[in-house]
XYZ file of C-alpha atoms in Angstrom:
342
model
C 1.141 -23.498 7.423
C -2.527 -22.367 6.292
C -3.521 -21.104 9.528
C -4.544 -17.277 9.988
C -3.589 -15.059 12.615
C -5.798 -12.010 12.680
C -3.049 -10.123 14.699
C -0.560 -10.529 11.776
C -3.267 -9.416 9.081
C -3.892 -12.514 7.571
C -6.824 -14.199 6.160
C -7.411 -18.336 5.746
C -7.746 -17.613 1.984
C -4.325 -16.090 1.760
C -2.592 -18.292 4.088
C -3.905 -21.513 1.853
C -2.482 -19.565 -1.150
C 0.943 -19.157 0.284
C 1.351 -22.833 1.428
C 0.698 -23.569 -2.030
C 2.819 -21.513 -3.631
C 5.571 -22.463 -1.230
C 4.831 -26.174 -2.426
C 5.917 -25.471 -5.928
C 9.346 -25.470 -7.139
C 9.972 -22.168 -8.054
C 13.144 -19.580 -8.310
C 11.946 -16.686 -6.623
C 15.556 -14.849 -7.191
C 14.151 -14.034 -10.600
C 11.187 -13.112 -12.326
C 8.162 -15.115 -13.099
C 7.759 -15.838 -16.862
C 4.960 -13.404 -18.538
C 3.584 -13.013 -21.987
C 3.846 -9.152 -22.918
C 1.397 -7.576 -25.473
C 3.601 -5.912 -27.724
C 0.648 -3.463 -29.506
C -2.003 -1.587 -28.479
C -5.588 -3.433 -29.247
C -9.524 -2.566 -29.093
C -9.592 -3.502 -25.320
C -6.855 -1.228 -24.252
C -8.763 1.592 -26.602
C -11.770 0.790 -24.919
C -10.063 0.903 -21.164
C -8.180 4.098 -21.748
C -11.455 5.602 -22.964
C -13.665 4.791 -19.883
C -10.947 6.213 -17.845
C -11.215 9.506 -19.957
C -14.858 9.622 -19.508
C -15.160 8.135 -15.964
C -11.931 9.425 -13.944
C -10.702 12.789 -15.506
C -13.895 15.140 -15.207
C -14.528 13.899 -11.757
C -10.863 14.543 -10.860
C -10.667 17.978 -12.284
C -13.877 19.169 -10.568
C -12.738 17.487 -7.221
C -9.377 17.475 -6.828
C -9.196 21.457 -5.465
C -12.099 20.840 -2.897
C -10.442 17.595 -1.610
C -6.817 19.113 -1.393
C -8.301 22.325 0.546
C -10.581 20.101 2.447
C -7.849 17.676 3.456
C -4.895 20.273 4.117
C -5.482 21.310 7.730
C -5.626 17.785 8.921
C -2.390 17.502 7.042
C -1.109 20.224 8.508
C -1.940 19.661 12.108
C -0.402 16.210 11.634
C 3.002 17.215 10.448
C 2.990 19.812 13.560
C 2.001 17.248 15.754
C 4.696 14.874 14.850
C 7.521 17.612 14.659
C 6.417 18.717 18.472
C 6.069 15.117 19.655
C 8.788 13.226 17.694
C 12.585 14.268 18.436
C 15.159 13.311 15.455
C 15.752 9.570 15.297
C 12.769 8.298 17.031
C 12.133 5.014 16.360
C 8.361 4.545 17.446
C 6.122 7.664 18.076
C 6.333 7.961 21.786
C 3.000 9.318 22.847
C 0.699 6.939 20.641
C -0.761 5.332 24.244
C -1.855 8.492 25.756
C -5.040 10.720 25.694
C -3.154 13.426 23.878
C -2.838 10.965 20.785
C -6.521 9.709 21.106
C -7.322 13.408 21.037
C -5.278 14.069 17.718
C -6.764 11.238 15.865
C -10.019 11.978 16.629
C -9.636 15.328 15.581
C -7.723 14.271 12.278
C -11.306 12.282 11.936
C -13.279 15.280 12.673
C -11.428 17.555 10.109
C -11.228 15.097 7.496
C -15.127 13.873 7.652
C -16.048 16.104 4.750
C -13.272 14.782 2.654
C -14.303 11.536 3.674
C -18.023 11.696 2.520
C -16.434 12.858 -0.868
C -14.070 10.090 -0.922
C -16.666 7.578 -0.148
C -19.119 8.959 -2.640
C -16.783 9.219 -5.768
C -15.484 5.419 -4.825
C -18.911 4.430 -5.085
C -19.839 6.226 -8.428
C -16.588 4.612 -9.749
C -17.626 1.378 -8.810
C -20.986 1.912 -10.588
C -19.028 2.770 -13.688
C -17.021 -0.165 -13.751
C -19.803 -2.583 -13.427
C -21.679 -0.676 -16.122
C -18.732 -0.514 -18.797
C -17.189 -3.793 -17.496
C -20.587 -5.912 -17.742
C -21.031 -4.227 -21.051
C -17.668 -4.921 -22.429
C -18.170 -8.785 -21.104
C -21.319 -9.348 -22.813
C -20.731 -7.602 -26.119
C -17.619 -9.737 -26.456
C -19.138 -13.119 -24.601
C -16.322 -13.138 -22.305
C -18.427 -13.918 -18.846
C -16.470 -17.242 -18.568
C -13.311 -15.150 -18.187
C -14.728 -13.034 -15.752
C -15.517 -15.843 -13.223
C -12.019 -17.159 -13.810
C -10.813 -13.905 -13.261
C -12.542 -13.880 -9.618
C -10.934 -17.262 -8.683
C -7.169 -15.865 -9.566
C -7.819 -12.790 -7.307
C -9.703 -14.837 -4.971
C -6.714 -15.356 -2.188
C -6.312 -11.246 -1.726
C -10.130 -10.791 -1.149
C -11.343 -9.690 2.233
C -7.962 -8.179 3.579
C -7.945 -6.094 6.709
C -10.469 -2.883 6.143
C -8.487 0.205 6.374
C -11.040 2.253 8.175
C -10.888 0.699 11.509
C -7.522 1.408 11.384
C -7.688 5.401 11.015
C -4.794 5.876 13.815
C -2.327 3.490 11.465
C -3.146 5.807 8.949
C -2.778 9.307 10.987
C 0.765 7.538 11.937
C 1.706 6.748 8.621
C 0.678 10.017 7.073
C 2.800 11.849 9.947
C 6.031 9.841 9.003
C 5.462 10.336 5.416
C 4.854 13.859 5.907
C 8.332 14.449 7.193
C 10.079 12.457 4.831
C 8.429 14.353 1.757
C 7.797 17.559 2.849
C 3.900 19.282 3.581
C 3.082 19.933 0.065
C 4.763 17.263 -1.640
C 2.975 14.819 0.225
C -0.327 16.633 0.248
C -0.602 16.690 -3.645
C -0.046 13.115 -3.879
C -2.212 12.033 -0.983
C -5.082 13.525 -2.682
C -4.525 12.469 -5.798
C -4.389 8.893 -4.462
C -8.048 8.932 -3.980
C -8.855 9.831 -7.544
C -6.290 7.571 -9.648
C -5.043 4.594 -7.374
C -8.443 3.060 -7.569
C -8.672 3.506 -11.227
C -5.452 2.112 -11.989
C -6.097 -0.943 -9.626
C -9.527 -1.998 -10.696
C -9.852 -1.056 -14.117
C -6.079 -0.374 -15.543
C -3.864 -3.039 -13.873
C -6.132 -5.735 -12.321
C -9.418 -5.472 -14.799
C -11.467 -8.680 -14.041
C -13.954 -7.461 -16.860
C -11.693 -6.898 -19.641
C -8.673 -9.093 -19.705
C -7.050 -12.261 -18.651
C -5.438 -11.961 -15.280
C -2.893 -13.927 -13.787
C -0.291 -13.903 -10.916
C 3.437 -13.192 -11.540
C 6.045 -12.835 -8.901
C 9.255 -10.661 -9.660
C 12.133 -9.886 -7.949
C 13.743 -6.187 -7.266
C 17.589 -6.980 -6.021
C 19.710 -3.786 -5.334
C 23.273 -3.346 -4.989
C 25.284 -5.537 -2.755
C 26.055 -4.557 0.581
C 28.215 -7.588 1.292
C 31.150 -5.605 3.015
C 28.556 -4.734 5.967
C 27.345 -7.042 8.213
C 23.795 -8.211 8.140
C 22.737 -6.709 11.636
C 24.128 -3.668 10.456
C 21.840 -3.590 7.273
C 19.045 -4.551 9.028
C 19.144 -1.785 11.502
C 19.795 0.928 8.798
C 16.920 -0.718 6.566
C 14.354 -0.714 9.271
C 15.554 2.802 10.291
C 15.155 4.214 6.986
C 11.505 2.607 6.897
C 9.958 2.370 10.297
C 11.549 5.042 12.380
C 8.827 7.738 13.228
C 11.323 10.597 12.649
C 14.738 10.231 10.935
C 17.628 12.424 11.106
C 17.478 15.547 8.735
C 20.346 14.468 6.885
C 18.730 10.681 6.300
C 15.414 12.532 5.668
C 17.052 14.374 2.713
C 18.543 11.301 0.987
C 14.865 9.238 1.530
C 13.155 12.468 -0.086
C 15.444 12.263 -3.359
C 14.847 8.538 -3.676
C 12.282 7.805 -6.414
C 10.567 5.198 -3.914
C 10.220 5.684 -0.171
C 7.880 2.932 2.024
C 6.988 4.068 5.501
C 6.049 0.938 7.677
C 5.608 2.397 10.922
C 5.897 -0.007 14.183
C 2.545 -1.242 15.645
C 1.468 0.634 18.904
C 3.332 -0.396 22.181
C 1.374 -2.651 24.341
C -0.187 -4.686 21.196
C 0.267 -7.890 20.192
C -0.779 -6.831 16.490
C 2.380 -7.009 14.198
C 0.631 -5.652 11.176
C 0.141 -2.218 10.619
C -1.366 0.265 7.726
C 1.840 1.927 6.024
C 2.468 4.095 3.171
C 4.471 4.006 0.175
C 5.411 6.777 -1.985
C 6.835 6.867 -5.671
C 7.535 10.068 -7.623
C 3.844 11.682 -7.485
C 1.986 8.418 -6.347
C 1.320 7.567 -2.960
C -0.542 4.649 -1.719
C -1.663 2.576 1.389
C -0.531 -0.839 2.258
C -0.784 -3.608 4.818
C 2.426 -4.121 6.517
C 3.615 -6.989 8.625
C 6.846 -6.905 10.846
C 8.511 -10.201 10.830
C 10.217 -8.770 14.348
C 8.834 -6.286 16.587
C 10.689 -2.751 17.744
C 12.152 -4.966 20.363
C 13.848 -7.919 18.023
C 11.107 -10.053 19.207
C 10.365 -12.657 16.448
C 6.627 -12.676 15.247
C 6.839 -15.870 13.316
C 5.470 -14.842 10.273
C 5.449 -17.135 7.289
C 7.725 -15.883 4.337
C 7.406 -16.510 1.030
C 10.952 -16.021 -0.631
C 13.255 -18.594 -0.863
C 16.297 -16.453 -1.358
C 15.977 -14.261 1.628
C 18.649 -14.226 3.791
C 16.860 -12.315 6.477
C 12.853 -11.555 6.369
C 12.025 -7.908 7.588
C 8.648 -6.904 5.989
C 5.532 -8.767 4.599
C 3.620 -6.290 2.304
C -0.101 -7.057 1.547
C -1.706 -5.622 -1.601
C -5.388 -6.699 -0.691
C -7.826 -6.477 -3.532
C -10.161 -4.545 -1.201
C -7.690 -1.901 -0.694
C -8.476 0.392 -3.461
C -5.830 2.930 -2.065
C -2.779 0.547 -4.100
C -2.376 0.180 -7.445
C -1.479 -3.626 -7.489
C -3.045 -6.825 -6.255
C -0.557 -8.896 -4.652
C 1.815 -10.470 -1.861
C 4.875 -8.708 -1.448
C 8.235 -9.194 0.976
C 10.922 -6.926 1.693
C 13.630 -9.084 2.786
C 17.731 -8.750 2.916
C 18.508 -11.172 0.016
C 21.565 -13.185 -1.140
C 19.658 -13.864 -4.646
C 20.726 -17.410 -4.880
C 20.297 -19.653 -7.238
C 20.040 -17.143 -9.956
C 21.652 -13.889 -8.858
């Protein structure tokens, strides 16, 4: 059960951790226990101060240049999708031809100056976290806690790098631009490169300044018991994975607070995972998504963690080495029966 398959985007440490979690007698239909901190303490003030000093000035200076540099590629990507994807298109039909290869190369070329800014900014961020994190651990004598925190996040280290899957990112962006609109998407996309790494590494999962733990929570929507499960799955995947949905459905999706887009893997490949996107209010993220079934309905034999799932649909990995999602952890999007507790 702990065997890792790179074609599913898996690592050995991840699957070993999954096997241990499955062996526990946990109820996955309710939220795991967690102790909340009711008041703001000195550590919170320190973390906030470093955010204000380290992130905010750079974002104020660099946001407009990065926005402008990325806009031509975003606009071209929207044009390409609108031209090649009629409404109700399941998967991008041209992803295997030379035109798609040229489009991805042009996307890479157009974004090259922006990539330099993004990579340089992230290196500076890492240096800030290291300096202020090590300073905090030294002054508070909390180095043992830092080492314990490293063991907590260890199963989520070393996930597939984003950069080799640049074409996946182009695909996900194209589908999300259509769902959200060009300028709404582009603003959130630009912000992602400044805000998400800070929220992930310095606020939500700060291994230097707090005690980290792992908690699984359950979010269950309204009952759809009046529909057959095959119809639920079909509509679920249509909203989330289709390259281009109908105009009416697009308007409904755009009005939702949370909108994921997990495209299907390219045809002619054995890979069952892709880089997808999520959009929530003003926040856009990149994720690694493994499909339990392919676009043709073929079972990909993916390990499911949820014990309350009626039908497994997506595994969404929030890898520690993915700076463009705000969390670290293991997510599943399933059709659930909610038992035993809901």
